[in-house]
Amino acid sequence: MERVAIIMAMEAEAAPLRAALGATAIAGPAWAAALPVRLAHAPAAGTRPEVLLAVNGTDPATGVDCIGSTAAALSTQVALSTGSFDLVVTAGTAGGWQRSNAEIGDVYIAWPHITCHDRRIDLPGFDQFGRADISTADLRLLAADLGCRLGIVTTGDSLDESPTDCERILANGGKVKEMEAAAVAWVAQLHDTPVTAVKAITDLVDSPVATATQFTANLAAAAESLQATMVDLIDRLGDQ
Ligand code: ADE
C-alpha cells in the first residue's frame, strides 16, 4: 500500500497518533472550508505508506468534538476527495463487552464487517440499507501479529446502550460498539476503497459502572494503546 487515510473523531484520540507519525496540518479543499474537519499529512517513510489523517474537529455551536456518524461521513468525504487511497482506517475508542471477554485497552480490528445497530427502518429493502453491513479489508494475519482481537464493529449515534440497541447488538453479533465506523465505511465504499476499523476499548458496556465514567477514566490510556497499534499497523501496511 502507498496511501492510507485515517479518520478519527476526537482530538484526544488523535493527538498521540498525530505526534507519533509526525503528521503536520495541511489545508483542506476549498469546497470544505466551512466544515470542522482538520487534516494532517505524514509523507511515506521506509516501509510506511503516506498517511492523511482527518479528524472531525470541533462543533462551532457547542465547542466539543464532533463525534458521531454525521461528522465522520463528512470527514471521510473530505479526505477521499483529495485523491485515491489504498485503505481507509476508521480509528478511535469504543465499548466492548465482558460477555466477550473484552478488557479495557484491548485493540480490535473489524472483521468480517462493520454494521449499524440504531438505524431501524422496517420497510422492504430499507431494513438492509439501515443495517448497512459493509465488509472490511482482510487484516486477520496482521491482527494476529499485532496482538489485536477481531470482531464485528457496530455503530450507533449514542454513547449509551438502550434496551433496543442491546437486542439489536445481540442479534448482529457486535463485539465493538462505537459511533463512526459505519458512516466512514459507507463513504469509503462509495469511493471503491477498502476499509478497516481499529478501535481501542475504553469501557465495558455490560459493566455495572456507568459507560461515561469508564470512558472518561480510560480515554487517555486507550488513546496511547491505539497509537502504538496504529503506528505498528501502518508500518506493516507498506508490505501489503
Ligand atoms: N466510544 C467509546 N465507548 C463507547 C460506547 N460504549 N458506545 C459508543 N461509543 C463509544
Short mmCIF file of C-alpha atoms and ligand atoms in Angstrom, two decimals:
data_model
loop_
_atom_site.label_atom_id
_atom_site.label_comp_id
_atom_site.label_asym_id
_atom_site.label_seq_id
_atom_site.Cartn_x
_atom_site.Cartn_y
_atom_site.Cartn_z
CA MET A 1 0.00 0.00 0.00
CA GLU A 2 1.14 3.51 -0.78
CA ARG A 3 -1.52 5.84 0.61
CA VAL A 4 -3.70 5.39 3.69
CA ALA A 5 -6.45 7.68 5.02
CA ILE A 6 -7.17 7.60 8.74
CA ILE A 7 -10.43 9.08 10.03
CA MET A 8 -10.76 9.93 13.74
CA ALA A 9 -13.43 11.67 15.81
CA MET A 10 -11.89 13.13 18.98
CA GLU A 11 -8.79 15.25 19.35
CA ALA A 12 -7.83 13.27 22.49
CA GLU A 13 -7.88 10.07 20.42
CA ALA A 14 -5.93 11.61 17.53
CA ALA A 15 -3.25 13.70 19.29
CA PRO A 16 -0.93 10.79 20.29
CA LEU A 17 -1.10 9.30 16.78
CA ARG A 18 -0.55 12.63 15.02
CA ALA A 19 2.54 13.22 17.17
CA ALA A 20 3.89 9.67 16.68
CA LEU A 21 3.52 9.95 12.90
CA GLY A 22 4.99 13.45 12.85
CA ALA A 23 1.97 14.48 10.77
CA THR A 24 1.63 18.19 10.06
CA ALA A 25 -1.52 20.21 9.45
CA ILE A 26 -2.48 20.82 5.85
CA ALA A 27 -5.29 22.87 4.30
CA GLY A 28 -8.40 21.03 3.15
CA PRO A 29 -10.05 21.53 -0.25
CA ALA A 30 -11.69 24.92 -0.79
CA TRP A 31 -15.17 23.35 -1.04
CA ALA A 32 -14.80 22.04 2.54
CA ALA A 33 -13.73 25.34 4.11
CA ALA A 34 -16.93 25.60 6.19
CA LEU A 35 -16.52 22.11 7.70
CA PRO A 36 -14.83 21.49 11.07
CA VAL A 37 -12.65 18.60 9.80
CA ARG A 38 -8.90 19.08 10.27
CA LEU A 39 -6.35 17.38 8.02
CA ALA A 40 -2.76 16.41 8.73
CA HIS A 41 -0.24 14.72 6.45
CA ALA A 42 2.73 12.42 7.00
CA PRO A 43 4.91 11.57 3.99
CA ALA A 44 5.89 7.98 3.19
CA ALA A 45 8.98 6.85 5.12
CA GLY A 46 10.71 3.48 4.76
CA THR A 47 8.01 0.81 4.74
CA ARG A 48 5.45 3.32 5.99
CA PRO A 49 2.90 4.50 3.41
CA GLU A 50 1.92 8.14 3.05
CA VAL A 51 -0.79 8.99 5.60
CA LEU A 52 -3.63 11.51 5.50
CA LEU A 53 -5.18 11.93 8.95
CA ALA A 54 -8.65 13.52 9.07
CA VAL A 55 -10.03 14.47 12.48
CA ASN A 56 -13.67 15.54 12.75
CA GLY A 57 -12.84 18.80 14.55
CA THR A 58 -14.95 20.82 16.97
CA ASP A 59 -18.57 21.84 16.65
CA PRO A 60 -18.73 25.65 16.37
CA ALA A 61 -22.07 25.74 18.24
CA THR A 62 -21.04 23.76 21.34
CA GLY A 63 -17.23 23.73 21.22
CA VAL A 64 -16.97 19.94 21.68
CA ASP A 65 -15.50 17.35 19.32
CA CYS A 66 -17.87 16.31 16.52
CA ILE A 67 -18.28 12.67 17.47
CA GLY A 68 -20.82 10.54 15.64
CA SER A 69 -21.74 9.45 12.17
CA THR A 70 -22.65 12.76 10.51
CA ALA A 71 -19.26 14.38 11.00
CA ALA A 72 -17.49 11.07 10.30
CA ALA A 73 -19.14 10.84 6.87
CA LEU A 74 -18.19 14.44 6.06
CA SER A 75 -14.58 13.94 7.18
CA THR A 76 -14.27 10.80 5.09
CA GLN A 77 -15.64 12.57 2.03
CA VAL A 78 -13.19 15.45 2.54
CA ALA A 79 -10.26 13.04 2.90
CA LEU A 80 -11.20 10.92 -0.11
CA SER A 81 -11.84 13.96 -2.29
CA THR A 82 -8.12 14.78 -2.09
CA GLY A 83 -7.01 11.72 -4.10
CA SER A 84 -7.07 7.95 -4.19
CA PHE A 85 -6.18 5.75 -1.21
CA ASP A 86 -5.39 2.06 -0.82
CA LEU A 87 -7.16 1.82 2.54
CA VAL A 88 -9.40 3.89 4.81
CA VAL A 89 -8.97 3.27 8.55
CA THR A 90 -11.65 4.42 10.97
CA ALA A 91 -9.66 4.58 14.21
CA GLY A 92 -10.73 5.53 17.72
CA THR A 93 -12.09 4.30 21.01
CA ALA A 94 -15.06 2.05 21.66
CA GLY A 95 -17.02 0.00 24.11
CA GLY A 96 -16.61 -3.76 24.46
CA TRP A 97 -18.39 -6.42 26.49
CA GLN A 98 -17.41 -8.54 29.46
CA ARG A 99 -19.52 -11.29 27.89
CA SER A 100 -16.94 -11.36 25.02
CA ASN A 101 -14.01 -11.26 27.47
CA ALA A 102 -13.03 -7.77 26.32
CA GLU A 103 -10.70 -5.79 28.57
CA ILE A 104 -10.05 -2.07 28.82
CA GLY A 105 -7.19 -1.17 26.45
CA ASP A 106 -7.76 -4.15 24.09
CA VAL A 107 -7.46 -3.12 20.45
CA TYR A 108 -9.87 -4.65 17.95
CA ILE A 109 -9.67 -4.78 14.19
CA ALA A 110 -13.02 -5.07 12.42
CA TRP A 111 -13.79 -8.44 10.89
CA PRO A 112 -15.69 -9.57 8.88
CA HIS A 113 -17.82 -6.46 8.67
CA ILE A 114 -19.00 -3.20 10.17
CA THR A 115 -22.71 -2.74 10.83
CA CYS A 116 -25.23 -0.28 12.33
CA HIS A 117 -27.45 -1.02 15.33
CA ASP A 118 -29.62 2.09 15.56
CA ARG A 119 -30.98 2.59 12.05
CA ARG A 120 -34.19 0.64 12.23
CA ILE A 121 -36.27 1.01 9.06
CA ASP A 122 -38.92 -1.66 8.83
CA LEU A 123 -39.66 -1.27 5.13
CA PRO A 124 -38.75 -3.67 2.31
CA GLY A 125 -35.09 -3.11 1.31
CA PHE A 126 -34.61 -0.22 3.72
CA ASP A 127 -34.02 -2.58 6.63
CA GLN A 128 -30.86 -3.82 4.88
CA PHE A 129 -29.91 -0.24 3.94
CA GLY A 130 -30.29 0.78 7.59
CA ARG A 131 -28.14 -2.09 8.87
CA ALA A 132 -25.51 -1.05 6.34
CA ASP A 133 -23.31 -4.15 6.68
CA ILE A 134 -20.01 -3.36 4.95
CA SER A 135 -17.24 -5.93 4.55
CA THR A 136 -13.84 -4.98 5.92
CA ALA A 137 -10.36 -5.48 4.48
CA ASP A 138 -8.91 -8.86 5.47
CA LEU A 139 -6.23 -7.92 8.01
CA ARG A 140 -6.54 -11.12 10.07
CA LEU A 141 -2.86 -12.05 9.77
CA LEU A 142 -1.77 -8.53 10.67
CA ALA A 143 -4.18 -8.52 13.61
CA ALA A 144 -2.58 -11.71 14.93
CA ASP A 145 0.92 -10.20 14.56
CA LEU A 146 -0.18 -7.05 16.36
CA GLY A 147 -1.98 -8.87 19.18
CA CYS A 148 -5.32 -7.36 18.17
CA ARG A 149 -8.67 -9.03 18.60
CA LEU A 150 -11.10 -9.41 15.71
CA GLY A 151 -14.81 -8.68 15.81
CA ILE A 152 -17.85 -7.08 14.26
CA VAL A 153 -17.86 -3.33 14.86
CA THR A 154 -21.37 -1.97 15.46
CA THR A 155 -22.16 1.74 15.08
CA GLY A 156 -24.86 3.94 16.58
CA ASP A 157 -25.15 7.62 17.38
CA SER A 158 -25.41 7.24 21.17
CA LEU A 159 -22.84 6.54 23.87
CA ASP A 160 -25.30 4.60 25.97
CA GLU A 161 -26.93 1.31 25.01
CA SER A 162 -30.72 1.39 25.02
CA PRO A 163 -32.61 -1.87 25.55
CA THR A 164 -33.42 -1.86 21.82
CA ASP A 165 -29.73 -1.34 20.94
CA CYS A 166 -28.86 -4.23 23.26
CA GLU A 167 -31.33 -6.52 21.49
CA ARG A 168 -30.07 -5.49 18.05
CA ILE A 169 -26.41 -5.91 19.02
CA LEU A 170 -27.02 -9.37 20.45
CA ALA A 171 -28.68 -10.23 17.13
CA ASN A 172 -25.96 -8.65 14.93
CA GLY A 173 -23.05 -10.22 16.82
CA GLY A 174 -21.36 -6.88 17.53
CA LYS A 175 -18.22 -7.06 19.67
CA VAL A 176 -17.18 -3.40 19.47
CA LYS A 177 -19.63 -0.52 19.99
CA GLU A 178 -18.75 2.91 18.68
CA MET A 179 -20.15 5.90 16.83
CA GLU A 180 -18.42 6.40 13.46
CA ALA A 181 -17.25 3.26 11.65
CA ALA A 182 -20.37 2.50 9.60
CA ALA A 183 -20.51 6.08 8.29
CA VAL A 184 -16.82 6.04 7.33
CA ALA A 185 -17.22 2.60 5.73
CA TRP A 186 -20.23 3.71 3.70
CA VAL A 187 -18.37 6.67 2.21
CA ALA A 188 -15.27 4.51 1.59
CA GLN A 189 -17.47 2.02 -0.25
CA LEU A 190 -18.90 4.80 -2.41
CA HIS A 191 -15.28 5.53 -3.40
CA ASP A 192 -14.50 1.83 -4.02
CA THR A 193 -11.85 1.98 -1.32
CA PRO A 194 -11.21 -0.87 1.15
CA VAL A 195 -11.94 -0.03 4.78
CA THR A 196 -10.97 -1.28 8.21
CA ALA A 197 -11.72 -0.17 11.77
CA VAL A 198 -9.15 -0.13 14.58
CA LYS A 199 -10.76 0.51 17.96
CA ALA A 200 -9.31 0.59 21.49
CA ILE A 201 -11.67 -0.31 24.33
CA THR A 202 -12.41 2.42 26.91
CA ASP A 203 -15.43 0.83 28.59
CA LEU A 204 -17.31 -2.39 29.10
CA VAL A 205 -20.92 -1.89 28.14
CA ASP A 206 -22.20 -4.68 30.44
CA SER A 207 -20.26 -3.47 33.49
CA PRO A 208 -22.23 -2.01 36.43
CA VAL A 209 -20.06 1.15 36.19
CA ALA A 210 -21.60 3.89 34.00
CA THR A 211 -20.18 3.98 30.47
CA ALA A 212 -19.41 7.71 30.70
CA THR A 213 -17.45 7.21 33.94
CA GLN A 214 -15.38 4.39 32.42
CA PHE A 215 -14.88 6.31 29.19
CA THR A 216 -13.55 9.42 30.93
CA ALA A 217 -11.26 7.39 33.20
CA ASN A 218 -9.77 5.29 30.38
CA LEU A 219 -9.72 7.62 27.35
CA ALA A 220 -6.07 8.73 27.64
CA ALA A 221 -4.72 5.20 28.23
CA ALA A 222 -6.81 3.76 25.38
CA ALA A 223 -5.61 6.53 23.03
CA GLU A 224 -1.99 5.58 23.84
CA SER A 225 -2.72 1.92 23.23
CA LEU A 226 -4.46 2.85 19.96
CA GLN A 227 -1.49 4.97 18.90
CA ALA A 228 1.03 2.18 19.48
CA THR A 229 -1.06 -0.33 17.49
CA MET A 230 -1.78 2.14 14.69
CA VAL A 231 1.89 3.01 14.16
CA ASP A 232 2.79 -0.68 14.03
CA LEU A 233 -0.12 -1.39 11.68
CA ILE A 234 0.71 1.48 9.31
CA ASP A 235 4.37 0.45 9.17
CA ARG A 236 3.33 -3.05 8.09
CA LEU A 237 0.77 -1.85 5.53
CA GLY A 238 3.60 -0.86 3.19
CA ASP A 239 4.18 -4.59 2.58
CA GLN A 240 0.51 -5.37 1.89
N1 ADE B 1 -16.90 5.12 22.38
C1 ADE B 1 -16.29 4.64 23.46
N2 ADE B 1 -17.11 3.84 24.18
C2 ADE B 1 -18.29 3.80 23.53
C3 ADE B 1 -19.52 3.16 23.75
N3 ADE B 1 -19.72 2.38 24.80
N4 ADE B 1 -20.51 3.36 22.85
C4 ADE B 1 -20.32 4.15 21.79
N5 ADE B 1 -19.17 4.78 21.52
C5 ADE B 1 -18.16 4.61 22.37
#
